[in-house]
Amino acid sequence: MSEIAPKQSNLPLEYSTKQNQLNILGFWIFLGAELALFATLFATYLVLVSRTAGGPGPEELYELKTVLIETFLLLTSSFTCGLAVYEMRRGKQAGMIGWLIVTILLGIGFLYFEIEEFILYAVHEGATMQTSAFLSSFFALVGTHGLHVTIGIFWILIIILQVLKRGLNADTARKVFISSLYWHFLDVVWIFLFTLVYLTGMVS
Amino acid sequence: MPAQQQKWLNLFMKVLPLSLLFLLTGCSERFVLLNPKGPVAEVQKDLILWSIWFMLFIIVVIFVLFAIILWKYRERPENLDYEPPDQHGNTLLEIIWTAIPVLIVIALAIPTVKATFELEKPPKESRGVEPIVIHATAADWKWIFSYPEENIETVNYVNIPKDVPVEFKLTAVGGMSALWIPELGGQKYNMAGMGMTLYLQADHVGTFKGRNSNFTGEGFAHQTFDVNAMEKEDFYKWVKETQASAPLLTKKQFNEIIQVGVLKDKLTFSGTHLAWVDFAKPGEHLDNIPAKEKHGTIKLEEVESDHHDNREHESHQHEGH
Amino acid sequence: MKWDEFFVTGEPLIYMADAAIVLTIIGIVFVLTYFKKWKWLWKEWLTTVDHKKIGIMYIISAVLMLFRGGVDALLMRAQLTVPNNTFLDSQHYNEIFTTHGTIMILFMAMPFIFGIMNIAVPLQIGARDVAFPYLNALSFWTFFFGALLFNISFVIGGSPDAGWTAYMPLAGNELSPGPGQNYYLLGLQISGIGSLISGINFIVTILKMRAPGMTLMRMPMFTWATLITSILVVFAFPVLTVALALMTLDRIFGTHFFTLSGDGVPMHWANLFWIWGHPEVYIAILPAFGVFSEVVSTFARKRLFGYTAMVWSMVAISVLSMLVWVHHFFTMGSGAPVNAFFSVSTMAIAIPTGVKIFNWLFTLYKGRIKFTSAMLWSLAFIPTFVIGGVTGVMLSMAAADYQYHNTYFLVAHFHNTLICGTVFAVFAALHYWYPKMFGVILNEKLGKITFWFFVLGFNVCFLPQYVLGFMGMPRRIYTYPADAGWTELNVISTIGAVMMGIGFIFLCINVVYTYFKGERDLTGDPWDGRTLEWSIPSPAPHYNFAVTPQVKGLDAWWMMKKERKEGKEEEEPEYKPIHMPSNSGRPFIMSIFFFIAGFGLVFEWMPVAIIGLIGVIICMILRSFEYDDGYYVPVEEIKQTEAGRE
């Protein structure tokens, strides 16, 4: 077990203790594992995208408008998340929490449109996860990302509660930082999703 | 046991089983991988033997080094005050024992790549000969061979002409099987919804054992078939006879055949199931996967008992389509 | 579901197993109650976050799994000894070979390796624990409960029977209905979580917690092996996670990833499985290489030859291991260009592996070789593993593999590499680090008896199987006809298996004997070792190092001993309070919820599954709100513990 080193003033709050540095490095490595996880889901989607079993394919289902809204919401939320960490670095707890709440709201907005999209496919167009290999892989890939976003929203919420209770210190700063890494990661994955799933599907 | 004896016993007991191995290998007919009955298996045997020489070389070098080093540098009462030198390494040695394996890999890779490409086509020897196409459909747990040009179908045995390349078209109903006739050549998987091509050829007359080599569940061990390689004239005589006199395959009969269960009977039909279904086409299997029965239905005693051949018992023929 | 579908019925062996399980549980409860050890169990073991104790628990579990996997093996060998045997019917045999493979690789080899990494790595780098002790405990308990879930299948619901590779469509609902295959999916999924977490844990530990002065190129080789293995784990296990999840969705929720209906692609399972599966076997072998480096250099009294080459060869092996997976299905018709590529990439792995073999031989060269049990296992590895390695090269030649694939030649190869590599290594590691774990030395005589029975037994069991492959015997058949000509070699093979079983029994006798009469390790350095773990008492104090050592070179402890002999002045150790993490019961409890969730999904009882999942989530939330920072070990206690050593 590492000793808690004294705070080093030239480092940001979240990096200021040895254990914090360990946690952040550990989380980066976890993101590497998540990369492998999503890569596998992407590979599965690409293998199965043309296997529609007589059911609807990408061209019939995907709608540019919905996807653009989802993209706008999620990318903006990544920006606001960055603003939150910026406020944190300046020591401004209220500003940080404010931008985190905006981030969550944008995330909820993203989920709203995505759930609406899924309901449109599954209920109104009869295109469920059980219809074909293509749809199984679509829902698995996009759904896993959406599940991750959902977890992220609850996670940030829990951290906001902890900051409200304990203030901004080395531990809470670390938690905010790590959750922001997670949130940005999900944004990067979305960019791949947007390109390899939706755009490619609508164009070809 | 003193270290001295230990070391010798150690080495001896590793060499002994190996030498037994070498005694056992060789000319015996049972070593099907080394007793090819066709050009494809011949190519594979040559590759296998080529690799064995290099592997033997590696094994001898390492075993000899190992034995000498263990013997020479073992701790004994006389050398208890010997402190080994602080050797960091030796760059020249590292280069040598990297370069030689690289050369060995190259020596193995070239014939391997060559053979791998070669086996995707019919055997070189029969370049001018038109291959005979036979569809091999694996079903749990039997083999169905369809001759589309000759319009005949056999179950659990396949007759082929000698010195003619056989273009097996592999597919399956249900689980992934693999067609393997070791004396004629290596295996390839049979997969539902996909058609694989495997070229084999017999250049000896005889009956060779074939089987499924990829695990398909309870009846897997019994999923075997016979390959009868015969002179061309005899083969075409058999084809004509079969076309003329074998019972016509009906859908009902075929569906019974592909029902899940071990079928050891050797059956012969005129007509093929390709007339109404080709399992190599995606989606064809959908209506045809028979559901699995409860486990524990395979009883060895029943499997090994009398198998019938539908050509011998006229009274057992089914009527109609 | 009817009672006779929930409980496996109709087999006398199963009823005997039921009885044994119930009696064992009653026995354990009785002993714990009689000796009033419940609180001790909870405080010292179930809630520990100490890497040394976690390591011991991993190893104990692995040995139990080795027993079960070994019994499976003996049952299989018994059935195959004579043709047309009716000792096991096909269904039973298929369940047994499936559980044998799954248990040996995932619940025996992996935990044994993780256990040894846990024991040795923090000690080798001069650290007081791993980077994330709480997660370390979670890793163990998820492994334990995942393994438990898998293990109960043979008495409740039925075991999986589609092979440890679980190819589709065979493993799908149509051809393998029932809970059996679900046990495979959920058991592996749950314990896979633990593996991934361990991978992350060891990378951070090794990168960030080394003692001052220990640069990467001054680390012990076992630590290097652990680092490289952990990187492989982080990239390979998520692939398995997805693959298992997709098959679970197919089986339970009617999706079509790998099914024949709905345009699914069964081949995709094979690809995903082996993209994980090949790195997995290198995850199993690289730590073994690390162990051998430690033991060989210790008992030859000579530093490891070619340290730099040894590091880079492991890096090369791990990179290549991610580029060879198709060699597991050359015969699936990928075509000549693909097969040719993977042939060459697979052959290439032999090159860095050969480099390592020669470096070990030259470590022994001009050494002073002591034949302790740990050393015997490491020495036996060299010639036997080379046989396994060269047969691997033979298998990598695609056109030849068309004949070898799925035969006993393949079975012999992978047992040759896994047993002579991984199993020999964990036995060597057990002997080598036993004093550090328990303060006693395993009996050498019994160790040697174990060694000879096991190694000779291995050769007698598996070398004939190479020949059986050449005779056309495929794997996974529950019986064969008398006229196949395979009988004699099968008889010999069974004799070898029995010899290996006897070896295992002697290992158990050794452990029990040593508990009562074992020679104590009084110095902490029973082997005149070279690395830092030998600089602290045996068994190691709970904080490991009273003072964090200063490292001046490779084989840090050897250097320190040399300096002491030369009379160099040593500084008085200045003790400071040591910060240690607090115990926690949450990993244990959270893993129970994982078990409940898994059990529910196995039987498709969704309410049960949901309850389990909610439990897991609540545990994670509680963890987030927890700010327990551990505690400090006071200087007086450190002084007392250190004074207690000789």
Tab-separated table of C-alpha atoms in Angstrom, chain A residues 16-165:
chain	number	residue	atom	x	y	z
A	16	SER	CA	-1.781	15.524	-6.243
A	17	THR	CA	-1.490	12.281	-4.313
A	18	LYS	CA	0.270	9.053	-5.197
A	19	GLN	CA	-2.919	7.011	-4.884
A	20	ASN	CA	-4.690	9.452	-7.184
A	21	GLN	CA	-2.009	8.979	-9.807
A	22	LEU	CA	-2.430	5.227	-9.528
A	23	ASN	CA	-6.184	5.480	-9.926
A	24	ILE	CA	-5.969	7.708	-12.969
A	25	LEU	CA	-3.403	5.479	-14.677
A	26	GLY	CA	-5.535	2.470	-13.834
A	27	PHE	CA	-8.537	4.095	-15.406
A	28	TRP	CA	-6.668	4.909	-18.606
A	29	ILE	CA	-5.763	1.238	-18.852
A	30	PHE	CA	-9.395	0.342	-18.231
A	31	LEU	CA	-10.287	2.591	-21.143
A	32	GLY	CA	-7.822	0.555	-23.220
A	33	ALA	CA	-9.830	-2.526	-22.313
A	34	GLU	CA	-13.052	-0.716	-23.217
A	35	LEU	CA	-11.470	0.107	-26.541
A	36	ALA	CA	-10.940	-3.598	-27.152
A	37	LEU	CA	-14.531	-4.238	-26.104
A	38	PHE	CA	-16.005	-1.707	-28.512
A	39	ALA	CA	-13.608	-2.790	-31.250
A	40	THR	CA	-15.036	-6.284	-30.941
A	41	LEU	CA	-18.580	-4.959	-31.158
A	42	PHE	CA	-17.649	-2.872	-34.188
A	43	ALA	CA	-16.028	-5.883	-35.860
A	44	THR	CA	-19.166	-7.900	-35.166
A	45	TYR	CA	-21.334	-5.180	-36.659
A	46	LEU	CA	-19.194	-4.966	-39.793
A	47	VAL	CA	-19.325	-8.743	-40.234
A	48	LEU	CA	-23.090	-8.881	-39.797
A	49	VAL	CA	-24.253	-5.587	-41.343
A	50	SER	CA	-25.331	-7.118	-44.634
A	51	ARG	CA	-27.128	-10.070	-43.045
A	52	THR	CA	-30.650	-8.798	-42.864
A	53	ALA	CA	-32.600	-12.084	-43.239
A	54	GLY	CA	-35.102	-10.416	-45.518
A	55	GLY	CA	-35.812	-7.744	-42.931
A	56	PRO	CA	-35.005	-4.024	-42.958
A	57	GLY	CA	-31.437	-2.946	-43.549
A	58	PRO	CA	-29.486	0.206	-42.639
A	59	GLU	CA	-30.780	2.213	-45.594
A	60	GLU	CA	-34.379	1.641	-44.570
A	61	LEU	CA	-33.915	2.408	-40.901
A	62	TYR	CA	-31.353	5.123	-40.239
A	63	GLU	CA	-32.535	8.724	-40.318
A	64	LEU	CA	-30.031	11.534	-40.640
A	65	LYS	CA	-32.024	14.016	-38.569
A	66	THR	CA	-32.128	11.867	-35.416
A	67	VAL	CA	-28.489	10.931	-35.713
A	68	LEU	CA	-27.418	14.542	-36.140
A	69	ILE	CA	-29.365	15.604	-33.061
A	70	GLU	CA	-27.851	12.782	-31.019
A	71	THR	CA	-24.391	13.713	-32.235
A	72	PHE	CA	-24.856	17.378	-31.459
A	73	LEU	CA	-26.104	16.630	-27.956
A	74	LEU	CA	-23.327	14.207	-27.119
A	75	LEU	CA	-20.478	16.230	-28.583
A	76	THR	CA	-21.704	19.347	-26.787
A	77	SER	CA	-21.913	17.408	-23.555
A	78	SER	CA	-18.264	16.472	-23.980
A	79	PHE	CA	-17.461	20.150	-24.347
A	80	THR	CA	-19.410	21.075	-21.226
A	81	CYS	CA	-17.687	18.270	-19.395
A	82	GLY	CA	-14.394	19.851	-20.365
A	83	LEU	CA	-15.682	23.164	-19.041
A	84	ALA	CA	-16.514	21.490	-15.751
A	85	VAL	CA	-12.963	20.197	-15.361
A	86	TYR	CA	-11.668	23.649	-16.279
A	87	GLU	CA	-13.716	25.139	-13.460
A	88	MET	CA	-12.425	22.412	-11.170
A	89	ARG	CA	-8.844	23.349	-11.998
A	90	ARG	CA	-9.644	26.929	-11.091
A	91	GLY	CA	-11.050	25.678	-7.793
A	92	LYS	CA	-14.556	26.823	-8.593
A	93	GLN	CA	-16.835	24.162	-7.114
A	94	ALA	CA	-20.101	25.827	-8.053
A	95	GLY	CA	-19.056	26.354	-11.659
A	96	MET	CA	-17.878	22.790	-11.884
A	97	ILE	CA	-21.125	21.385	-10.586
A	98	GLY	CA	-23.070	23.685	-12.870
A	99	TRP	CA	-21.350	22.465	-15.995
A	100	LEU	CA	-21.594	18.863	-14.822
A	101	ILE	CA	-25.337	19.247	-14.525
A	102	VAL	CA	-25.502	20.658	-18.048
A	103	THR	CA	-23.449	17.675	-19.183
A	104	ILE	CA	-25.894	15.289	-17.559
A	105	LEU	CA	-28.876	17.077	-19.082
A	106	LEU	CA	-27.337	16.872	-22.542
A	107	GLY	CA	-26.614	13.203	-21.892
A	108	ILE	CA	-30.232	12.629	-20.929
A	109	GLY	CA	-31.242	14.398	-24.094
A	110	PHE	CA	-29.032	12.103	-26.108
A	111	LEU	CA	-30.589	9.075	-24.443
A	112	TYR	CA	-34.083	10.410	-25.063
A	113	PHE	CA	-33.536	10.584	-28.808
A	114	GLU	CA	-31.733	7.268	-28.881
A	115	ILE	CA	-34.494	5.472	-26.984
A	116	GLU	CA	-37.016	7.075	-29.293
A	117	GLU	CA	-34.971	5.792	-32.233
A	118	PHE	CA	-34.886	2.273	-30.807
A	119	ILE	CA	-38.619	2.304	-30.140
A	120	LEU	CA	-39.235	3.491	-33.676
A	121	TYR	CA	-37.301	0.549	-35.065
A	122	ALA	CA	-38.512	-2.127	-32.687
A	123	VAL	CA	-42.135	-1.226	-32.246
A	124	HIS	CA	-43.171	0.653	-35.356
A	125	GLU	CA	-41.004	-0.983	-37.976
A	126	GLY	CA	-40.872	-4.469	-36.507
A	127	ALA	CA	-37.088	-4.347	-36.505
A	128	THR	CA	-36.090	-5.874	-33.191
A	129	MET	CA	-32.868	-7.391	-31.949
A	130	GLN	CA	-34.356	-10.772	-32.763
A	131	THR	CA	-35.196	-10.000	-36.383
A	132	SER	CA	-31.833	-10.561	-38.020
A	133	ALA	CA	-28.085	-10.737	-37.423
A	134	PHE	CA	-27.739	-7.157	-38.653
A	135	LEU	CA	-30.251	-5.887	-36.131
A	136	SER	CA	-28.798	-7.986	-33.335
A	137	SER	CA	-25.407	-6.425	-33.954
A	138	PHE	CA	-26.809	-2.908	-34.386
A	139	PHE	CA	-28.636	-2.969	-31.085
A	140	ALA	CA	-25.686	-4.642	-29.374
A	141	LEU	CA	-23.199	-2.018	-30.541
A	142	VAL	CA	-25.292	1.124	-30.266
A	143	GLY	CA	-27.112	-0.225	-27.232
A	144	THR	CA	-23.880	-0.984	-25.376
A	145	HIS	CA	-22.771	2.575	-26.003
A	146	GLY	CA	-26.122	3.869	-24.771
A	147	LEU	CA	-25.867	1.681	-21.677
A	148	HIS	CA	-22.434	3.139	-20.998
A	149	VAL	CA	-23.864	6.652	-21.331
A	150	THR	CA	-26.630	5.766	-18.870
A	151	ILE	CA	-24.101	4.460	-16.361
A	152	GLY	CA	-22.035	7.611	-16.894
A	153	ILE	CA	-24.976	9.852	-16.103
A	154	PHE	CA	-25.683	8.084	-12.809
A	155	TRP	CA	-21.998	8.029	-11.987
A	156	ILE	CA	-21.578	11.786	-12.467
A	157	LEU	CA	-24.728	12.365	-10.428
A	158	ILE	CA	-23.324	10.339	-7.528
A	159	ILE	CA	-20.096	12.284	-7.696
A	160	ILE	CA	-21.952	15.598	-7.662
A	161	LEU	CA	-23.627	14.454	-4.424
A	162	GLN	CA	-20.241	13.615	-2.931
A	163	VAL	CA	-18.772	16.980	-3.902
A	164	LEU	CA	-21.764	18.752	-2.355
A	165	LYS	CA	-21.175	16.820	0.860
